[in-house]
mmCIF file of C-alpha atoms in Angstrom:
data_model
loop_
_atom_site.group_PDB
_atom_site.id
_atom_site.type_symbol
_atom_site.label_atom_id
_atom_site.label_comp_id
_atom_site.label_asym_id
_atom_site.label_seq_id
_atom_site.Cartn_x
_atom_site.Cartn_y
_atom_site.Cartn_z
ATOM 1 C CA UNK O 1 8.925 -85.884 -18.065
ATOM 2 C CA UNK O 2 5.292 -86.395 -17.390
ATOM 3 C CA UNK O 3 4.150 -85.717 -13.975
ATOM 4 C CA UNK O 4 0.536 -86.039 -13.189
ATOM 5 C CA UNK O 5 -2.264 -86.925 -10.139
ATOM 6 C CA UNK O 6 -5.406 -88.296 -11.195
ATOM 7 C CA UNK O 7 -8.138 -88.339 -8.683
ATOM 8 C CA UNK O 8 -9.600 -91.573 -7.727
ATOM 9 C CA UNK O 9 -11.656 -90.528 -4.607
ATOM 10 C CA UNK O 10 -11.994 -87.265 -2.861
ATOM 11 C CA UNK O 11 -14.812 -88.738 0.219
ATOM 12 C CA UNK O 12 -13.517 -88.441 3.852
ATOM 13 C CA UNK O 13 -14.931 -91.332 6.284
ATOM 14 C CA UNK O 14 -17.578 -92.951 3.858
ATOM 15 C CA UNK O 15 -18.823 -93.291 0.230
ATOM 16 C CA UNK O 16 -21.488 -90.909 -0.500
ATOM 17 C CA UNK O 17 -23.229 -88.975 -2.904
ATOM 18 C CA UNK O 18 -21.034 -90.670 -5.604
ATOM 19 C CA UNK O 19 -17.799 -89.868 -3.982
ATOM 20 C CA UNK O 20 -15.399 -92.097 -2.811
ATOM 21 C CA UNK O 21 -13.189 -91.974 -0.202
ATOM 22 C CA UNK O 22 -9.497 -91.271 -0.601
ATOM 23 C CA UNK O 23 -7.353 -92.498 -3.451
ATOM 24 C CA UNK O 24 -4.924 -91.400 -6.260
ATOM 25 C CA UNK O 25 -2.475 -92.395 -8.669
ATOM 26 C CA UNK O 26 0.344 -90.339 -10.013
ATOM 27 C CA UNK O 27 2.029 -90.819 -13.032
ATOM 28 C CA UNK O 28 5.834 -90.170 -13.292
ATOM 29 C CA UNK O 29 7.372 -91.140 -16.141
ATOM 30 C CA UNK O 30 4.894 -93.479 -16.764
ATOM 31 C CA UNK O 31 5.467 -95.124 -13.416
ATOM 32 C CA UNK O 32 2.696 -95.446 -11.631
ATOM 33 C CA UNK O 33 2.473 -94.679 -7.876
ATOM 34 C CA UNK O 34 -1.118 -95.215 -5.785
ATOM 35 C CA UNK O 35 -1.495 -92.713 -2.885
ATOM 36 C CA UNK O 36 -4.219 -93.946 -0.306
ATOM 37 C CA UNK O 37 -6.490 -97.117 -0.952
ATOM 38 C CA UNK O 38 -9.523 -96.721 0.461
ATOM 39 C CA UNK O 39 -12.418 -99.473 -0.622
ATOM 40 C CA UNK O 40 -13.922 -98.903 -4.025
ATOM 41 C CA UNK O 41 -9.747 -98.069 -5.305
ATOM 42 C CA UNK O 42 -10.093 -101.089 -7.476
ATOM 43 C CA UNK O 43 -13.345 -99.974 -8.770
ATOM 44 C CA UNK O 44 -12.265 -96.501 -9.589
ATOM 45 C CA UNK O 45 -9.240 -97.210 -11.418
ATOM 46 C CA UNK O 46 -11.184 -99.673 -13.809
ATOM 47 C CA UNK O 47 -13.524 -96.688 -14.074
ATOM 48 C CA UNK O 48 -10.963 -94.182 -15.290
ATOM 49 C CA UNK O 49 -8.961 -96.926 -17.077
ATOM 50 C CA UNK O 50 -5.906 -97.238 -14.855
ATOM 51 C CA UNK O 51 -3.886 -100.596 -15.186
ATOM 52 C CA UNK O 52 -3.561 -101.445 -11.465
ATOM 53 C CA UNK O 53 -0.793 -104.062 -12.713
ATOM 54 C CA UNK O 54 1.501 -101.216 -13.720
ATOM 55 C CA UNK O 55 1.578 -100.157 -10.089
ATOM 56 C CA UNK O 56 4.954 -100.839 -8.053
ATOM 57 C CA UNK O 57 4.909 -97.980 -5.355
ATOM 58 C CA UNK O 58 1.601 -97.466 -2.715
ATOM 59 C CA UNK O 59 1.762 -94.864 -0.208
ATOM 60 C CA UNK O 60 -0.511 -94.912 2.293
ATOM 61 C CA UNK O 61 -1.147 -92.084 4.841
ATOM 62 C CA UNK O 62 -2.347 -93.259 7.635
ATOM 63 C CA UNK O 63 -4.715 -96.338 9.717
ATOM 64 C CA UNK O 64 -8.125 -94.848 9.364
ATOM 65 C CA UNK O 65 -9.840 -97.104 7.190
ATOM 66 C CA UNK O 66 -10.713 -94.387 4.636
ATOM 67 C CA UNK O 67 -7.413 -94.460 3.601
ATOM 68 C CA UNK O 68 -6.390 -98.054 3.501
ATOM 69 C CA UNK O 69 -9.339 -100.337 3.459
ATOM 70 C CA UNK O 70 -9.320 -100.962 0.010
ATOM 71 C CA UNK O 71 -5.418 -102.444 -0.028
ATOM 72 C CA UNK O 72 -5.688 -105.943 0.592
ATOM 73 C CA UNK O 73 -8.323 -106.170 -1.935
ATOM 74 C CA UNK O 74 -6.300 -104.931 -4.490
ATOM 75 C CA UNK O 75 -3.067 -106.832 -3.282
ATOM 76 C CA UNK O 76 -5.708 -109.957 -3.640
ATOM 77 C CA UNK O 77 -6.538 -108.963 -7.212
ATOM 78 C CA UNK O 78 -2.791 -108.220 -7.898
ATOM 79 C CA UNK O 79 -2.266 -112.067 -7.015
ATOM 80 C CA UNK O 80 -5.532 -113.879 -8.857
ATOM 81 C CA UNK O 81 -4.320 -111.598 -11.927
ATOM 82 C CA UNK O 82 -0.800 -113.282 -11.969
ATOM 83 C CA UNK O 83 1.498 -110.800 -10.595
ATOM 84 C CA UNK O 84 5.468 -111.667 -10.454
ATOM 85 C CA UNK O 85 6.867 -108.077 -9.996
ATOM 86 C CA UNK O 86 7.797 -106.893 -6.430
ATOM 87 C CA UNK O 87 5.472 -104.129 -5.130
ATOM 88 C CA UNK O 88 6.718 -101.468 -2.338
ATOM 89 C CA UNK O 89 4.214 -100.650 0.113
ATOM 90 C CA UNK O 90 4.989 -97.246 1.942
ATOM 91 C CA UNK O 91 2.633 -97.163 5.586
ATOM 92 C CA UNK O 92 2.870 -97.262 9.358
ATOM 93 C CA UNK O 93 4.303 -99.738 10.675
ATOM 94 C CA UNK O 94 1.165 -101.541 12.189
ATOM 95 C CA UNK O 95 -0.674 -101.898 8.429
ATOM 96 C CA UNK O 96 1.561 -105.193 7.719
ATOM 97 C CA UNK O 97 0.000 -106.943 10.842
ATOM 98 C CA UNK O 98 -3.219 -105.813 9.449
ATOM 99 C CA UNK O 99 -2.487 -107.588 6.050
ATOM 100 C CA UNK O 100 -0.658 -110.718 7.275
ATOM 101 C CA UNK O 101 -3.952 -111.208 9.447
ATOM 102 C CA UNK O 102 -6.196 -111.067 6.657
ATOM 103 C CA UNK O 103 -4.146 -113.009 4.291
ATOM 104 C CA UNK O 104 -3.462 -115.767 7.011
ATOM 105 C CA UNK O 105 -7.069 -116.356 7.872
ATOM 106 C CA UNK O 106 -8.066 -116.226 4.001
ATOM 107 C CA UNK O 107 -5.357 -119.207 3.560
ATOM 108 C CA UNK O 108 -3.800 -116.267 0.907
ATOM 109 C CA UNK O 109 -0.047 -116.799 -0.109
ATOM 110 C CA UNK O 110 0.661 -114.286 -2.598
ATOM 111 C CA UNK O 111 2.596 -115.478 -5.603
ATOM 112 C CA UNK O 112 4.819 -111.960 -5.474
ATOM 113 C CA UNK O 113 6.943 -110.070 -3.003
ATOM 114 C CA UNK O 114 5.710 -107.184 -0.928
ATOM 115 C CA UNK O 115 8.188 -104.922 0.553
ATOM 116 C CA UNK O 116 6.954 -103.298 3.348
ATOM 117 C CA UNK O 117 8.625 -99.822 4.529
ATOM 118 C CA UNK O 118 7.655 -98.181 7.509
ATOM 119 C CA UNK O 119 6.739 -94.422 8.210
ATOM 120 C CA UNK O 120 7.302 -92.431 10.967
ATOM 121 C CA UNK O 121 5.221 -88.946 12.147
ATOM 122 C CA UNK O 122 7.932 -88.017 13.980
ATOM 123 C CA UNK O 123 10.545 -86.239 11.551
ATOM 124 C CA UNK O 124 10.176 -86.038 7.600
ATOM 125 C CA UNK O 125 12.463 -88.939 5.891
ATOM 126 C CA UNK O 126 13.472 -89.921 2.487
ATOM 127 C CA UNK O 127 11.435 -93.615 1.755
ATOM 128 C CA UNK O 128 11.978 -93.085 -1.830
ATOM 129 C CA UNK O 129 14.842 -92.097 -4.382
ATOM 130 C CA UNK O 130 15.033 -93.458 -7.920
ATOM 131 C CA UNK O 131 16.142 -91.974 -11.219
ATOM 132 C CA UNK O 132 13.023 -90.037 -11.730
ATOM 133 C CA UNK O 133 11.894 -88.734 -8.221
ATOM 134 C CA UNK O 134 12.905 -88.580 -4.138
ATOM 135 C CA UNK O 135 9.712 -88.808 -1.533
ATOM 136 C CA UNK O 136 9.766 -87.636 1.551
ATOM 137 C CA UNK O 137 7.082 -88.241 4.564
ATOM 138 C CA UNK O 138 5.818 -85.234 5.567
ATOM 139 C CA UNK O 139 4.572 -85.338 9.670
ATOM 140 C CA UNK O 140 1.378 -84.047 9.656
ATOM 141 C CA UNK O 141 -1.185 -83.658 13.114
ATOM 142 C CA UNK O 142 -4.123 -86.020 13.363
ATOM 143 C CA UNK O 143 -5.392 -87.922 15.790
ATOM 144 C CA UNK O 144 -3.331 -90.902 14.791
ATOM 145 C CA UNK O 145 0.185 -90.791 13.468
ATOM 146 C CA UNK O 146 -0.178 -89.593 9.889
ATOM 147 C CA UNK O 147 2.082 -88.491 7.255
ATOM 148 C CA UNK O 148 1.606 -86.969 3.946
ATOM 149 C CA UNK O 149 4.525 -87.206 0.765
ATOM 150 C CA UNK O 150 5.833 -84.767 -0.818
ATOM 151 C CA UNK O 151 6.983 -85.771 -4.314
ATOM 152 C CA UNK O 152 9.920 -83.861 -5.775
ATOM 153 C CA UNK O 153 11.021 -84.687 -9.845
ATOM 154 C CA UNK O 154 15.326 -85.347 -10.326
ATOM 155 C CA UNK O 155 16.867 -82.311 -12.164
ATOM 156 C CA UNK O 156 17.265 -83.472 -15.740
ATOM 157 C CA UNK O 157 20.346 -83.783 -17.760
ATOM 158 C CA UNK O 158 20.564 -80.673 -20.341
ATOM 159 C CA UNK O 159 18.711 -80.333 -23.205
ATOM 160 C CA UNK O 160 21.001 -80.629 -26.716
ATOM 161 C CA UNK O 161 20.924 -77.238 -28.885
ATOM 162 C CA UNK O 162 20.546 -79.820 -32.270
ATOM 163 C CA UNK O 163 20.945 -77.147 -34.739
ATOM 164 C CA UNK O 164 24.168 -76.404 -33.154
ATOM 165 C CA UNK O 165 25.780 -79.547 -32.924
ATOM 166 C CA UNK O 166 24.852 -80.662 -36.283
ATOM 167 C CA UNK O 167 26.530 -77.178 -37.823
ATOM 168 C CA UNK O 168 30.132 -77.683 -35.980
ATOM 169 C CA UNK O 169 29.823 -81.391 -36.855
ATOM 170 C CA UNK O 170 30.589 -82.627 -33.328
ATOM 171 C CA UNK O 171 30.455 -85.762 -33.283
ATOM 172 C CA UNK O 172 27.174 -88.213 -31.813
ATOM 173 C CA UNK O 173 28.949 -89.696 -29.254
ATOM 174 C CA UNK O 174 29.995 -86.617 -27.237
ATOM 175 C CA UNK O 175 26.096 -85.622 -26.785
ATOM 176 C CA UNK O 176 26.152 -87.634 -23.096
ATOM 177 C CA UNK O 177 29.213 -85.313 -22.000
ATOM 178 C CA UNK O 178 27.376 -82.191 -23.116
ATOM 179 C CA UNK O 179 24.250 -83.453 -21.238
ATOM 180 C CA UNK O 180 26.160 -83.743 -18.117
ATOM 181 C CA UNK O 181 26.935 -80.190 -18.952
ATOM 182 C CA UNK O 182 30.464 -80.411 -20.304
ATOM 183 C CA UNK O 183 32.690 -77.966 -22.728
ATOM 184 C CA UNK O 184 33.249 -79.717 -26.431
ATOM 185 C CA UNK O 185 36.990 -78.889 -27.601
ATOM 186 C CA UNK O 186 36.931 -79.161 -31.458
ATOM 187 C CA UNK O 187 40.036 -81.182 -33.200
ATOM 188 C CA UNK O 188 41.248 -77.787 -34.005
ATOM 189 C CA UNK O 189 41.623 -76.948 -29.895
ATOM 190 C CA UNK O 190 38.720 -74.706 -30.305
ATOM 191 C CA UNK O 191 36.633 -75.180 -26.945
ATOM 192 C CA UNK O 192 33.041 -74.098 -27.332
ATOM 193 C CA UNK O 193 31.588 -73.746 -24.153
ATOM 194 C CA UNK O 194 28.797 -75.999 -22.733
ATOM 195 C CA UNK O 195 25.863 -72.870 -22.582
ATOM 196 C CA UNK O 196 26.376 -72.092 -26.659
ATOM 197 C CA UNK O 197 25.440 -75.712 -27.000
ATOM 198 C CA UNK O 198 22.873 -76.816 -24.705
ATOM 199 C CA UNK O 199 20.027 -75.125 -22.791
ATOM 200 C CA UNK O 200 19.111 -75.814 -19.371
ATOM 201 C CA UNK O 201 16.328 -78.233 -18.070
ATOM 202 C CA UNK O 202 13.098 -77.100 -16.708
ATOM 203 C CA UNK O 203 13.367 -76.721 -12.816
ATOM 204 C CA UNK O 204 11.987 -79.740 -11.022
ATOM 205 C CA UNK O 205 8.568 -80.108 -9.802
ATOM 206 C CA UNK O 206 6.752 -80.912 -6.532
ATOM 207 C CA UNK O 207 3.977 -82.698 -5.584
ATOM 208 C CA UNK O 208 2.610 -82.433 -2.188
ATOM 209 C CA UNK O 209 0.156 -84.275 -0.527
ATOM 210 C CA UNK O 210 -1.409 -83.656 2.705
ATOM 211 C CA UNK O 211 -3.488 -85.874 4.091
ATOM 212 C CA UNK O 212 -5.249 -85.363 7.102
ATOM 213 C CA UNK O 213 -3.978 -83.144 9.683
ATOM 214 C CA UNK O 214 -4.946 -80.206 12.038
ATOM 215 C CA UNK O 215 -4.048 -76.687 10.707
ATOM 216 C CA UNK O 216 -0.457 -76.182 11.729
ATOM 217 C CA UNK O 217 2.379 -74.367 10.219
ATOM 218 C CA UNK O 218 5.212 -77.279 11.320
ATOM 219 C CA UNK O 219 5.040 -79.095 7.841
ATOM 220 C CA UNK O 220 4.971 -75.534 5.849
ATOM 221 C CA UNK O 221 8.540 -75.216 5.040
ATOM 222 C CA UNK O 222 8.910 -78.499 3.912
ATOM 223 C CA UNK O 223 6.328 -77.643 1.339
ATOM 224 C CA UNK O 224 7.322 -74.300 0.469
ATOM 225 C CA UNK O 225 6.949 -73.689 -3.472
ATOM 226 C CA UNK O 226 4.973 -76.827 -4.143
ATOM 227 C CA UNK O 227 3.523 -76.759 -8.188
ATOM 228 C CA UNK O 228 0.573 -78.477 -6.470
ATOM 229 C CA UNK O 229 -0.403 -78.615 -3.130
ATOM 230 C CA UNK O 230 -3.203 -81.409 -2.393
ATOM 231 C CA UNK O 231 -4.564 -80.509 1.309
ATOM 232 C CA UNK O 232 -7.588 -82.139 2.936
ATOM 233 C CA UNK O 233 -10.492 -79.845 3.798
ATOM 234 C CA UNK O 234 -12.922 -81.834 5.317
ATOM 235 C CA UNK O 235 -15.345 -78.687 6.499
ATOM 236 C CA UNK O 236 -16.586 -75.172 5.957
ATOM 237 C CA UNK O 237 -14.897 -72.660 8.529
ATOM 238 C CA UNK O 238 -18.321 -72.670 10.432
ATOM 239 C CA UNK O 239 -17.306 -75.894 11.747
ATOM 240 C CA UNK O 240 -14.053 -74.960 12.774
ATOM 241 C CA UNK O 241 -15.059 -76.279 15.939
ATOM 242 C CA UNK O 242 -15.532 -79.701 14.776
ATOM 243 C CA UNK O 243 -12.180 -79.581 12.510
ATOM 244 C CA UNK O 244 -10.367 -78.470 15.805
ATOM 245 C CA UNK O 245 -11.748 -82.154 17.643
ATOM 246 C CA UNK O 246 -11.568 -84.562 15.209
ATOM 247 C CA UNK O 247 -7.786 -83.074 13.901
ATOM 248 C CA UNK O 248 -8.663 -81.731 10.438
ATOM 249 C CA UNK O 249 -8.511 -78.692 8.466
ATOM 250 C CA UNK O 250 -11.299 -76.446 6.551
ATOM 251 C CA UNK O 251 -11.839 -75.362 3.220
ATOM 252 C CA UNK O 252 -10.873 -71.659 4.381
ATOM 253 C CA UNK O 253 -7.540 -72.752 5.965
ATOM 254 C CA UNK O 254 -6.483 -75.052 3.366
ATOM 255 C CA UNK O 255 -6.330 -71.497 1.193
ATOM 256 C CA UNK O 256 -4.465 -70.212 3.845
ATOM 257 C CA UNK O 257 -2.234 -73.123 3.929
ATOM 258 C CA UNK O 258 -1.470 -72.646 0.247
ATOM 259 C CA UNK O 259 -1.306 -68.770 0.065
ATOM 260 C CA UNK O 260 1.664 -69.402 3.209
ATOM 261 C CA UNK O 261 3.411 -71.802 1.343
ATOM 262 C CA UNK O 262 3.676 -70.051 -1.851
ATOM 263 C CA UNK O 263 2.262 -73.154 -3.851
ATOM 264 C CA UNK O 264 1.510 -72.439 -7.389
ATOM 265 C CA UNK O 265 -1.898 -74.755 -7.195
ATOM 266 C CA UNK O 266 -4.471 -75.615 -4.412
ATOM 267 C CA UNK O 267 -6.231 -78.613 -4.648
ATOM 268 C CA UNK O 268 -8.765 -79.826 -1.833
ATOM 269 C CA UNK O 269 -10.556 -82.863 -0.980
ATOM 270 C CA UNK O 270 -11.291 -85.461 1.491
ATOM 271 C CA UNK O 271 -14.755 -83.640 1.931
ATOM 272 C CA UNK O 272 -16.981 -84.546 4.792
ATOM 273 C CA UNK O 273 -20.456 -86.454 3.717
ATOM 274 C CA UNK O 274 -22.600 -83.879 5.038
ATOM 275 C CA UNK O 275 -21.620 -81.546 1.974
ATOM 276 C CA UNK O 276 -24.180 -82.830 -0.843
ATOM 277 C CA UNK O 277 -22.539 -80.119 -3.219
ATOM 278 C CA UNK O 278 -19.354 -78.419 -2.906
ATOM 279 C CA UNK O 279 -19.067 -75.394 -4.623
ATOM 280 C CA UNK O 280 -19.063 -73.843 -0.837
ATOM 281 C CA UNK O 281 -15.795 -75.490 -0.166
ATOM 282 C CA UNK O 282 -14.288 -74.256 -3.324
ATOM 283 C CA UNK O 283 -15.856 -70.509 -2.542
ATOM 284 C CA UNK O 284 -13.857 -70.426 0.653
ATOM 285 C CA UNK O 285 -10.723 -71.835 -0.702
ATOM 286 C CA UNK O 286 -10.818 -69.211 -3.230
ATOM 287 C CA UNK O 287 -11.346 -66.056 -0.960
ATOM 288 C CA UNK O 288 -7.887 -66.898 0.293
ATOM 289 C CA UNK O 289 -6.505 -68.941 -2.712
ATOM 290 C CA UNK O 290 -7.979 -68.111 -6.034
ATOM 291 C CA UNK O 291 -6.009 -70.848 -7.940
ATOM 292 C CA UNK O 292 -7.487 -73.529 -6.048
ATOM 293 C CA UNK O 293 -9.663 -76.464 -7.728
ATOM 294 C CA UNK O 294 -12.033 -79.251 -6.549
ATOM 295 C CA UNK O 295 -10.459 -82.895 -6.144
ATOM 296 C CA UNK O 296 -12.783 -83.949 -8.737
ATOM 297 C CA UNK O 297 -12.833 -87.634 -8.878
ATOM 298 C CA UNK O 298 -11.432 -88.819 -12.799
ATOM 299 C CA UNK O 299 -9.920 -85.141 -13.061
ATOM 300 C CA UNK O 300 -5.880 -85.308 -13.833
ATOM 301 C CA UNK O 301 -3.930 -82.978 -12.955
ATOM 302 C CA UNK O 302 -1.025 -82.247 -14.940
ATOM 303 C CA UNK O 303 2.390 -80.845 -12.507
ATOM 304 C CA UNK O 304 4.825 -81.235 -15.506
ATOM 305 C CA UNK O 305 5.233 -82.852 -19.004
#
């Protein structure tokens, strides 16, 4: 099953030195789901050639307007471009007074349904469970309430042995049984047992996203084990200072983050715009976290296939 994050903007607070601020879209089995809309989205996915129409699931972290400006924009394009489908919108609670506003005074009335489910910061919750994934909020510590989402693929039925099957003849129509992992019992009372004839799945992946958020170890065993671990890391540890006040998290913490977690992959963004180049970022990251990469805006990065 594919599972993949592309990055559409990797900024914190402001556009600048051709970075955007926060956006990305994951692919799950070719269902698309945005995380974060800041403004310039819409621009970014023509840019890396991602159908916004084939979006049904936004996520969106938290009421700082580098994370959510660019949504009624995009909602707005949705709705000139001829959109039917229902689209889930994932957010705090206030964000839907925030759109009705702007649609009411813009004499907007969109021609498709938006859902609207709240967050909470307070506890981690399921908001999402279909037949490919389950998302959870994760509570993370900002100066507003904030969540990230941690993204976690459905074990997958078992994979048929072909060979196998096709030498004891058993018939096509059993296959679904042996996926669910049942025993086949030949017409001769023979039972051949379910492990000679399939193989187990690969384990599930994780995805999880942490938006912005103080250092704090109170989300870390919810994200224990992630593949890949997205974590904001707005400064260098020389402004630690800084980070503390305005409730974020450096480059050298974020490593520490992911090195206490036990993630298999680092990636950081949401870089602050005083950082012209950012291969100090990645250096710090690295002296904790070696497998740790830049949220390089158009990059994908591939969690499972």
């Amino acid at each position: 099953m594919k599972f993949e994050v592309t990055i559409l903007g990797s900024s914190s607070a402001t556009p600048i030195f051709n970075r955007n601020p926060t956006a990305q879209v994951l692919n799950i089995n070719e269902k698309l789901y945005l995380v974060d809309c800041a403004e310039g989205t819409q621009q970014q996915m023509l840019r890396f050639d991602i159908k916004a129409s084939r979006i049904d699931y936004i996520f969106i972290s938290h009421l700082h307007g580098d994370h959510y400006l660019g949504l009624v924009g995009l909602l707005s394009s949705l709705h000139l471009n001829g959109r039917k489908k229902a689209l889930k919108v994932f957010c705090p609670a206030p964000l839907k007074e925030i759109i009705d506003l702007q649609l009411k005074y813009s004499e907007t009335t969109l021609h498709y349904p938006v859902e609207f489910v709240f967050t909470s910061d307070e506890r981690p919750e399921v908001i999402l469970d279909n037949q490919d994934i389950i998302v959870e909020t994760i509570p993370l510590d900002h100066r507003i309430p904030t969540t990230g989402f941690l993204f976690k693929q459905k074990k997958r039925q078992r994979k048929l042995i072909k060979e196998k099957l096709e030498e004891l003849e058993i018939p096509v129509p059993y296959y679904t049984a042996l996926k669910k992992g049942r025993d086949y019992e030949a017409p001769d009372g023979t039972i051949y047992k379910n492990d000679t004839l399939t193989i187990d799945s690969n384990e599930p992946k994780t995805y999880a996203y942490c938006s912005d958020t103080l250092y704090t170890e109170k989300y870390f065993e919810q994200i224990n084990s992630a593949s890949l671990l997205y974590h904001e890391s707005t400064f260098l540890n020389d402004m630690l200072d800084r980070a503390l006040i305005t409730h974020h998290t450096t480059a050298l913490q974020a490593g520490e983050v992911a090195l206490k977690t036990n993630a298999t992959k680092l990636i950081i963004g949401h870089f602050s715009a005083r950082y012209k180049t950012l291969n100090e970022l990645l250096d710090e990251a690295q002296s904790v976290f070696p497998n740790t990469e830049l949220a390089v805006e158009g990059k994908t990065f591939v969690i499972s296939e």
